[in-house]
Short mmCIF file of N, CA and C in Angstrom, two decimals:
data_model
loop_
_atom_site.label_atom_id
_atom_site.label_comp_id
_atom_site.label_asym_id
_atom_site.label_seq_id
_atom_site.Cartn_x
_atom_site.Cartn_y
_atom_site.Cartn_z
N MET A 1 78.24 -25.26 41.03
CA MET A 1 79.27 -26.26 40.79
C MET A 1 80.24 -25.69 39.75
N SER A 2 81.53 -25.84 40.00
CA SER A 2 82.51 -25.29 39.07
C SER A 2 82.56 -26.11 37.78
N GLU A 3 83.05 -25.46 36.73
CA GLU A 3 83.11 -26.12 35.42
C GLU A 3 84.01 -27.36 35.47
N GLY A 4 85.09 -27.29 36.22
CA GLY A 4 86.00 -28.43 36.33
C GLY A 4 85.32 -29.65 36.94
N VAL A 5 84.49 -29.43 37.95
CA VAL A 5 83.77 -30.53 38.59
C VAL A 5 82.76 -31.13 37.61
N VAL A 6 82.06 -30.27 36.86
CA VAL A 6 81.09 -30.75 35.88
C VAL A 6 81.79 -31.59 34.82
N VAL A 7 82.92 -31.10 34.32
CA VAL A 7 83.67 -31.84 33.30
C VAL A 7 84.12 -33.20 33.86
N ALA A 8 84.61 -33.21 35.10
CA ALA A 8 85.07 -34.46 35.70
C ALA A 8 83.91 -35.44 35.88
N LEU A 9 82.78 -34.96 36.37
CA LEU A 9 81.62 -35.84 36.55
C LEU A 9 81.11 -36.37 35.21
N CYS A 10 81.11 -35.51 34.20
CA CYS A 10 80.67 -35.96 32.86
C CYS A 10 81.65 -36.98 32.29
N ALA A 11 82.93 -36.77 32.51
CA ALA A 11 83.92 -37.73 32.03
C ALA A 11 83.76 -39.08 32.73
N ILE A 12 83.47 -39.05 34.03
CA ILE A 12 83.24 -40.30 34.77
C ILE A 12 81.99 -41.00 34.24
N LEU A 13 80.92 -40.23 34.01
CA LEU A 13 79.70 -40.82 33.46
C LEU A 13 79.95 -41.41 32.08
N MET A 14 80.78 -40.73 31.30
CA MET A 14 81.14 -41.23 29.97
C MET A 14 81.90 -42.55 30.09
N PHE A 15 82.82 -42.63 31.03
CA PHE A 15 83.58 -43.86 31.26
C PHE A 15 82.65 -44.99 31.70
N VAL A 16 81.73 -44.69 32.60
CA VAL A 16 80.75 -45.70 33.04
C VAL A 16 79.92 -46.17 31.86
N GLY A 17 79.56 -45.24 30.98
CA GLY A 17 78.82 -45.61 29.77
C GLY A 17 79.61 -46.55 28.89
N MET A 18 80.90 -46.29 28.74
CA MET A 18 81.74 -47.17 27.92
C MET A 18 81.87 -48.55 28.55
N ILE A 19 81.95 -48.60 29.86
CA ILE A 19 81.95 -49.89 30.56
C ILE A 19 80.61 -50.59 30.30
N GLY A 20 79.53 -49.83 30.30
CA GLY A 20 78.21 -50.38 30.05
C GLY A 20 78.05 -50.94 28.65
N ILE A 21 78.88 -50.51 27.72
CA ILE A 21 78.86 -51.08 26.37
C ILE A 21 79.51 -52.46 26.39
N VAL A 22 80.63 -52.56 27.06
CA VAL A 22 81.38 -53.82 27.10
C VAL A 22 80.68 -54.84 27.99
N VAL A 23 80.17 -54.39 29.13
CA VAL A 23 79.42 -55.25 30.04
C VAL A 23 77.97 -54.76 29.96
N PRO A 24 77.18 -55.37 29.07
CA PRO A 24 75.87 -54.79 28.75
C PRO A 24 74.85 -54.88 29.88
N ILE A 25 75.07 -54.06 30.89
CA ILE A 25 74.12 -53.95 31.99
C ILE A 25 73.44 -52.59 31.93
N LEU A 26 74.20 -51.58 31.54
CA LEU A 26 73.71 -50.21 31.44
C LEU A 26 73.56 -49.82 29.98
N PRO A 27 72.70 -48.84 29.69
CA PRO A 27 72.60 -48.34 28.31
C PRO A 27 73.81 -47.44 28.00
N GLY A 28 74.93 -48.07 27.68
CA GLY A 28 76.21 -47.39 27.60
C GLY A 28 76.27 -46.19 26.68
N LEU A 29 75.89 -46.36 25.44
CA LEU A 29 76.01 -45.27 24.48
C LEU A 29 75.10 -44.11 24.86
N LEU A 30 73.94 -44.41 25.39
CA LEU A 30 73.03 -43.36 25.83
C LEU A 30 73.63 -42.58 26.99
N LEU A 31 74.32 -43.25 27.90
CA LEU A 31 74.98 -42.56 29.02
C LEU A 31 76.09 -41.64 28.51
N VAL A 32 76.80 -42.07 27.48
CA VAL A 32 77.86 -41.24 26.90
C VAL A 32 77.24 -39.96 26.33
N LEU A 33 76.16 -40.10 25.57
CA LEU A 33 75.50 -38.92 25.02
C LEU A 33 74.91 -38.05 26.13
N LEU A 34 74.32 -38.67 27.14
CA LEU A 34 73.75 -37.94 28.26
C LEU A 34 74.82 -37.11 28.98
N SER A 35 76.02 -37.64 29.09
CA SER A 35 77.09 -36.88 29.75
C SER A 35 77.43 -35.62 28.97
N VAL A 36 77.39 -35.69 27.64
CA VAL A 36 77.65 -34.50 26.82
C VAL A 36 76.50 -33.50 26.99
N LEU A 37 75.27 -33.99 27.07
CA LEU A 37 74.11 -33.11 27.29
C LEU A 37 74.22 -32.39 28.63
N ILE A 38 74.57 -33.12 29.67
CA ILE A 38 74.73 -32.51 31.00
C ILE A 38 75.79 -31.42 30.95
N TRP A 39 76.91 -31.70 30.29
CA TRP A 39 77.97 -30.70 30.15
C TRP A 39 77.47 -29.49 29.38
N ALA A 40 76.73 -29.71 28.29
CA ALA A 40 76.23 -28.59 27.48
C ALA A 40 75.26 -27.72 28.28
N ILE A 41 74.40 -28.35 29.07
CA ILE A 41 73.46 -27.58 29.90
C ILE A 41 74.22 -26.78 30.95
N ALA A 42 75.19 -27.41 31.60
CA ALA A 42 75.94 -26.75 32.66
C ALA A 42 76.84 -25.64 32.12
N THR A 43 77.42 -25.87 30.95
CA THR A 43 78.36 -24.90 30.39
C THR A 43 77.62 -23.78 29.67
N GLY A 44 76.62 -24.14 28.88
CA GLY A 44 75.88 -23.15 28.11
C GLY A 44 76.73 -22.58 26.98
N GLY A 45 76.11 -21.79 26.16
CA GLY A 45 76.83 -21.15 25.07
C GLY A 45 76.74 -21.94 23.77
N THR A 46 77.05 -21.25 22.71
CA THR A 46 76.94 -21.83 21.38
C THR A 46 77.85 -23.03 21.19
N THR A 47 79.08 -22.92 21.62
CA THR A 47 80.05 -24.00 21.42
C THR A 47 79.56 -25.30 22.09
N ALA A 48 79.07 -25.18 23.30
CA ALA A 48 78.61 -26.38 24.03
C ALA A 48 77.46 -27.04 23.29
N TRP A 49 76.54 -26.26 22.76
CA TRP A 49 75.39 -26.84 22.07
C TRP A 49 75.76 -27.38 20.70
N VAL A 50 76.73 -26.76 20.05
CA VAL A 50 77.22 -27.32 18.78
C VAL A 50 77.90 -28.67 19.04
N VAL A 51 78.66 -28.74 20.12
CA VAL A 51 79.32 -30.00 20.49
C VAL A 51 78.26 -31.07 20.78
N PHE A 52 77.22 -30.71 21.53
CA PHE A 52 76.17 -31.68 21.80
C PHE A 52 75.46 -32.10 20.51
N GLY A 53 75.20 -31.15 19.63
CA GLY A 53 74.57 -31.47 18.35
C GLY A 53 75.41 -32.44 17.54
N ALA A 54 76.72 -32.19 17.49
CA ALA A 54 77.62 -33.10 16.76
C ALA A 54 77.62 -34.48 17.41
N ALA A 55 77.63 -34.51 18.74
CA ALA A 55 77.61 -35.80 19.45
C ALA A 55 76.29 -36.54 19.18
N ALA A 56 75.18 -35.81 19.12
CA ALA A 56 73.88 -36.43 18.86
C ALA A 56 73.82 -37.00 17.44
N VAL A 57 74.42 -36.30 16.48
CA VAL A 57 74.46 -36.82 15.10
C VAL A 57 75.30 -38.09 15.04
N VAL A 58 76.45 -38.08 15.69
CA VAL A 58 77.31 -39.28 15.73
C VAL A 58 76.57 -40.42 16.42
N TYR A 59 75.86 -40.11 17.50
CA TYR A 59 75.06 -41.12 18.21
C TYR A 59 74.03 -41.76 17.27
N ALA A 60 73.30 -40.92 16.53
CA ALA A 60 72.26 -41.43 15.62
C ALA A 60 72.87 -42.31 14.53
N ILE A 61 73.98 -41.88 13.98
CA ILE A 61 74.66 -42.68 12.94
C ILE A 61 75.15 -44.00 13.53
N GLY A 62 75.70 -43.94 14.73
CA GLY A 62 76.20 -45.15 15.39
C GLY A 62 75.09 -46.15 15.69
N VAL A 63 73.97 -45.66 16.18
CA VAL A 63 72.84 -46.55 16.50
C VAL A 63 72.31 -47.19 15.21
N LEU A 64 72.20 -46.38 14.16
CA LEU A 64 71.73 -46.91 12.89
C LEU A 64 72.69 -47.99 12.36
N ALA A 65 73.98 -47.68 12.38
CA ALA A 65 74.98 -48.65 11.90
C ALA A 65 75.00 -49.90 12.78
N GLN A 66 74.78 -49.71 14.07
CA GLN A 66 74.81 -50.83 15.02
C GLN A 66 73.75 -51.87 14.68
N PHE A 67 72.64 -51.46 14.13
CA PHE A 67 71.59 -52.41 13.80
C PHE A 67 71.63 -52.85 12.34
N LEU A 68 71.97 -51.94 11.44
CA LEU A 68 71.93 -52.28 10.02
C LEU A 68 73.05 -53.22 9.59
N ILE A 69 74.27 -52.93 9.98
CA ILE A 69 75.41 -53.71 9.49
C ILE A 69 75.36 -55.16 10.01
N PRO A 70 75.30 -55.39 11.32
CA PRO A 70 75.21 -56.79 11.77
C PRO A 70 73.92 -57.48 11.33
N GLY A 71 72.82 -56.72 11.27
CA GLY A 71 71.54 -57.31 10.87
C GLY A 71 71.57 -57.86 9.46
N ARG A 72 72.23 -57.13 8.57
CA ARG A 72 72.34 -57.60 7.18
C ARG A 72 73.16 -58.88 7.12
N ARG A 73 74.23 -58.93 7.89
CA ARG A 73 75.07 -60.14 7.91
C ARG A 73 74.30 -61.33 8.48
N LEU A 74 73.52 -61.08 9.52
CA LEU A 74 72.73 -62.18 10.09
C LEU A 74 71.71 -62.71 9.09
N LYS A 75 71.07 -61.79 8.40
CA LYS A 75 70.07 -62.21 7.41
C LYS A 75 70.70 -63.04 6.32
N SER A 76 71.92 -62.66 5.89
CA SER A 76 72.60 -63.43 4.84
C SER A 76 73.01 -64.82 5.33
N GLN A 77 73.20 -64.98 6.63
CA GLN A 77 73.55 -66.29 7.21
C GLN A 77 72.31 -67.12 7.55
N GLY A 78 71.13 -66.53 7.40
CA GLY A 78 69.90 -67.27 7.66
C GLY A 78 69.42 -67.22 9.10
N VAL A 79 69.99 -66.31 9.90
CA VAL A 79 69.56 -66.17 11.29
C VAL A 79 68.42 -65.16 11.33
N GLY A 80 67.26 -65.59 11.78
CA GLY A 80 66.08 -64.73 11.77
C GLY A 80 65.94 -63.89 13.02
N ILE A 81 65.02 -62.94 12.95
CA ILE A 81 64.74 -62.07 14.09
C ILE A 81 64.16 -62.89 15.25
N GLY A 82 63.35 -63.88 14.94
CA GLY A 82 62.79 -64.73 15.98
C GLY A 82 63.87 -65.43 16.80
N THR A 83 64.93 -65.84 16.12
CA THR A 83 66.05 -66.47 16.81
C THR A 83 66.69 -65.49 17.79
N MET A 84 66.88 -64.25 17.34
CA MET A 84 67.51 -63.25 18.20
C MET A 84 66.62 -62.91 19.40
N VAL A 85 65.32 -62.82 19.18
CA VAL A 85 64.40 -62.54 20.28
C VAL A 85 64.45 -63.66 21.32
N ALA A 86 64.42 -64.90 20.84
CA ALA A 86 64.51 -66.04 21.76
C ALA A 86 65.84 -66.03 22.51
N ALA A 87 66.91 -65.68 21.81
CA ALA A 87 68.23 -65.62 22.44
C ALA A 87 68.28 -64.55 23.52
N ILE A 88 67.65 -63.42 23.28
CA ILE A 88 67.63 -62.35 24.28
C ILE A 88 66.83 -62.78 25.50
N VAL A 89 65.71 -63.46 25.29
CA VAL A 89 64.92 -63.97 26.41
C VAL A 89 65.75 -64.97 27.22
N CYS A 90 66.45 -65.86 26.53
CA CYS A 90 67.31 -66.84 27.22
C CYS A 90 68.46 -66.14 27.96
N ALA A 91 68.97 -65.06 27.38
CA ALA A 91 70.04 -64.30 28.05
C ALA A 91 69.53 -63.68 29.34
N ILE A 92 68.32 -63.16 29.31
CA ILE A 92 67.74 -62.56 30.52
C ILE A 92 67.54 -63.63 31.60
N VAL A 93 67.02 -64.77 31.21
CA VAL A 93 66.85 -65.88 32.16
C VAL A 93 68.22 -66.31 32.70
N GLY A 94 69.18 -66.46 31.80
CA GLY A 94 70.53 -66.87 32.20
C GLY A 94 71.18 -65.89 33.15
N PHE A 95 70.91 -64.60 32.96
CA PHE A 95 71.46 -63.56 33.83
C PHE A 95 71.06 -63.79 35.28
N PHE A 96 69.83 -64.25 35.50
CA PHE A 96 69.35 -64.47 36.86
C PHE A 96 69.68 -65.86 37.39
N VAL A 97 69.87 -66.83 36.50
CA VAL A 97 70.13 -68.20 36.93
C VAL A 97 71.61 -68.43 37.24
N ILE A 98 72.48 -67.93 36.37
CA ILE A 98 73.93 -68.12 36.54
C ILE A 98 74.58 -66.75 36.74
N PRO A 99 75.05 -66.45 37.92
CA PRO A 99 75.68 -65.15 38.16
C PRO A 99 76.88 -64.92 37.23
N VAL A 100 77.09 -63.69 36.86
CA VAL A 100 78.20 -63.17 36.08
C VAL A 100 78.13 -63.56 34.60
N VAL A 101 78.20 -64.84 34.28
CA VAL A 101 78.28 -65.26 32.87
C VAL A 101 76.95 -65.77 32.32
N GLY A 102 75.91 -65.72 33.11
CA GLY A 102 74.63 -66.30 32.71
C GLY A 102 74.02 -65.70 31.47
N ALA A 103 74.13 -64.39 31.30
CA ALA A 103 73.54 -63.75 30.12
C ALA A 103 74.20 -64.26 28.85
N PHE A 104 75.51 -64.35 28.87
CA PHE A 104 76.23 -64.83 27.69
C PHE A 104 75.89 -66.29 27.39
N VAL A 105 75.91 -67.12 28.43
CA VAL A 105 75.60 -68.54 28.26
C VAL A 105 74.16 -68.71 27.76
N GLY A 106 73.23 -67.99 28.35
CA GLY A 106 71.84 -68.08 27.93
C GLY A 106 71.64 -67.63 26.49
N PHE A 107 72.35 -66.58 26.11
CA PHE A 107 72.25 -66.07 24.74
C PHE A 107 72.71 -67.12 23.73
N VAL A 108 73.88 -67.68 23.97
CA VAL A 108 74.44 -68.69 23.06
C VAL A 108 73.54 -69.92 23.01
N LEU A 109 73.13 -70.40 24.18
CA LEU A 109 72.25 -71.58 24.21
C LEU A 109 70.91 -71.30 23.53
N GLY A 110 70.40 -70.09 23.69
CA GLY A 110 69.14 -69.73 23.05
C GLY A 110 69.23 -69.76 21.54
N ILE A 111 70.30 -69.18 21.00
CA ILE A 111 70.49 -69.20 19.54
C ILE A 111 70.61 -70.64 19.06
N PHE A 112 71.48 -71.39 19.73
CA PHE A 112 71.72 -72.76 19.29
C PHE A 112 70.43 -73.59 19.35
N ALA A 113 69.67 -73.45 20.44
CA ALA A 113 68.44 -74.24 20.60
C ALA A 113 67.42 -73.92 19.51
N VAL A 114 67.24 -72.64 19.23
CA VAL A 114 66.27 -72.26 18.20
C VAL A 114 66.72 -72.74 16.83
N GLU A 115 67.99 -72.54 16.52
CA GLU A 115 68.50 -72.96 15.21
C GLU A 115 68.51 -74.48 15.07
N MET A 116 68.77 -75.18 16.16
CA MET A 116 68.74 -76.65 16.13
C MET A 116 67.31 -77.14 15.89
N THR A 117 66.36 -76.46 16.52
CA THR A 117 64.96 -76.82 16.32
C THR A 117 64.52 -76.54 14.88
N ARG A 118 64.99 -75.42 14.34
CA ARG A 118 64.60 -75.05 12.97
C ARG A 118 65.20 -75.98 11.93
N SER A 119 66.49 -76.25 12.04
CA SER A 119 67.18 -76.96 10.96
C SER A 119 67.36 -78.46 11.20
N ARG A 120 67.35 -78.87 12.46
CA ARG A 120 67.62 -80.27 12.83
C ARG A 120 69.02 -80.72 12.40
N ASP A 121 69.90 -79.75 12.17
CA ASP A 121 71.27 -80.03 11.75
C ASP A 121 72.21 -79.30 12.72
N ARG A 122 72.94 -80.08 13.51
CA ARG A 122 73.80 -79.49 14.54
C ARG A 122 74.86 -78.58 13.94
N GLN A 123 75.47 -78.98 12.83
CA GLN A 123 76.52 -78.18 12.21
C GLN A 123 75.97 -76.83 11.72
N GLN A 124 74.82 -76.86 11.08
CA GLN A 124 74.21 -75.62 10.59
C GLN A 124 73.79 -74.74 11.77
N ALA A 125 73.27 -75.34 12.82
CA ALA A 125 72.88 -74.57 14.01
C ALA A 125 74.10 -73.90 14.64
N TRP A 126 75.20 -74.62 14.71
CA TRP A 126 76.42 -74.05 15.30
C TRP A 126 76.99 -72.95 14.40
N THR A 127 76.93 -73.13 13.08
CA THR A 127 77.39 -72.10 12.14
C THR A 127 76.58 -70.82 12.31
N ARG A 128 75.28 -70.96 12.43
CA ARG A 128 74.43 -69.78 12.62
C ARG A 128 74.63 -69.16 13.99
N THR A 129 74.91 -69.98 14.99
CA THR A 129 75.20 -69.45 16.33
C THR A 129 76.47 -68.61 16.29
N LYS A 130 77.50 -69.11 15.62
CA LYS A 130 78.75 -68.35 15.50
C LYS A 130 78.52 -67.05 14.72
N ALA A 131 77.69 -67.10 13.69
CA ALA A 131 77.38 -65.89 12.92
C ALA A 131 76.69 -64.85 13.80
N ALA A 132 75.77 -65.30 14.65
CA ALA A 132 75.08 -64.39 15.55
C ALA A 132 76.04 -63.79 16.57
N LEU A 133 76.96 -64.59 17.07
CA LEU A 133 77.95 -64.08 18.03
C LEU A 133 78.87 -63.06 17.38
N ARG A 134 79.29 -63.32 16.14
CA ARG A 134 80.11 -62.34 15.41
C ARG A 134 79.33 -61.04 15.22
N ALA A 135 78.05 -61.15 14.92
CA ALA A 135 77.23 -59.95 14.73
C ALA A 135 77.13 -59.14 16.03
N ILE A 136 77.01 -59.83 17.15
CA ILE A 136 76.95 -59.14 18.44
C ILE A 136 78.27 -58.42 18.72
N VAL A 137 79.39 -59.08 18.43
CA VAL A 137 80.70 -58.46 18.64
C VAL A 137 80.86 -57.25 17.71
N HIS A 138 80.42 -57.37 16.46
CA HIS A 138 80.49 -56.24 15.54
C HIS A 138 79.63 -55.08 16.04
N SER A 139 78.44 -55.41 16.51
CA SER A 139 77.54 -54.38 17.03
C SER A 139 78.17 -53.66 18.22
N MET A 140 78.77 -54.44 19.11
CA MET A 140 79.44 -53.86 20.28
C MET A 140 80.62 -52.99 19.85
N GLY A 141 81.35 -53.44 18.84
CA GLY A 141 82.48 -52.66 18.33
C GLY A 141 82.02 -51.34 17.72
N ILE A 142 80.93 -51.38 16.98
CA ILE A 142 80.38 -50.15 16.40
C ILE A 142 79.95 -49.20 17.51
N GLU A 143 79.29 -49.74 18.53
CA GLU A 143 78.83 -48.92 19.65
C GLU A 143 80.00 -48.31 20.41
N LEU A 144 81.04 -49.09 20.64
CA LEU A 144 82.21 -48.59 21.36
C LEU A 144 82.94 -47.54 20.54
N THR A 145 83.07 -47.76 19.24
CA THR A 145 83.70 -46.77 18.36
C THR A 145 82.91 -45.46 18.38
N THR A 146 81.59 -45.58 18.34
CA THR A 146 80.74 -44.39 18.40
C THR A 146 80.96 -43.65 19.71
N ALA A 147 81.05 -44.37 20.81
CA ALA A 147 81.28 -43.75 22.11
C ALA A 147 82.63 -43.03 22.15
N PHE A 148 83.65 -43.64 21.56
CA PHE A 148 84.97 -42.99 21.54
C PHE A 148 84.95 -41.73 20.68
N VAL A 149 84.24 -41.75 19.56
CA VAL A 149 84.13 -40.55 18.72
C VAL A 149 83.40 -39.45 19.49
N ILE A 150 82.34 -39.80 20.20
CA ILE A 150 81.64 -38.81 21.02
C ILE A 150 82.56 -38.28 22.11
N ALA A 151 83.37 -39.13 22.71
CA ALA A 151 84.32 -38.69 23.74
C ALA A 151 85.34 -37.71 23.17
N VAL A 152 85.79 -37.97 21.95
CA VAL A 152 86.73 -37.04 21.30
C VAL A 152 86.05 -35.70 21.03
N ILE A 153 84.81 -35.74 20.55
CA ILE A 153 84.06 -34.50 20.32
C ILE A 153 83.90 -33.74 21.63
N PHE A 154 83.57 -34.45 22.70
CA PHE A 154 83.43 -33.85 24.02
C PHE A 154 84.74 -33.20 24.47
N THR A 155 85.84 -33.91 24.29
CA THR A 155 87.15 -33.38 24.69
C THR A 155 87.49 -32.12 23.91
N ILE A 156 87.25 -32.14 22.61
CA ILE A 156 87.49 -30.94 21.79
C ILE A 156 86.61 -29.80 22.27
N GLY A 157 85.35 -30.11 22.60
CA GLY A 157 84.44 -29.08 23.10
C GLY A 157 84.90 -28.50 24.42
N VAL A 158 85.35 -29.35 25.33
CA VAL A 158 85.83 -28.87 26.63
C VAL A 158 87.05 -27.98 26.45
N LEU A 159 87.96 -28.39 25.57
CA LEU A 159 89.16 -27.59 25.34
C LEU A 159 88.86 -26.28 24.60
N SER A 160 87.73 -26.24 23.88
CA SER A 160 87.36 -25.04 23.12
C SER A 160 86.63 -24.00 23.96
N THR A 161 86.12 -24.41 25.13
CA THR A 161 85.36 -23.44 25.93
C THR A 161 86.20 -22.86 27.04
#
């Protein structure tokens, strides 16, 4: 397979990964890193492996930031891990019950239901639900930014070889 075809296929896989971040069906960030690995294996050489190493470091930093930053904000708002686990379970159920938007609806309803049960205060439950939604958006933003940085590293690597 020619290098141009490999680069094109890796770029397409990277794009699919970025879509997977926004529409959380696929492991988006992992697909982005995998596309750089495939390119490094196909291309070979020191430059390709340095590019993959840099992408892997950015990936690790991004994954760490993706959990630490929103998690700290959630904890300060009083949203517990149990709430998030219940919300994820509700999102999975919602995904199968309501096509297209079910995961989002299930996630929001799951957070609200758990927080309403915990606090018995609708306003506080809604405040914590909004905090959890903001944390999810921040997490997605961190993941997407990480994917774009990896894409830039990949592009620089392709242009350097």
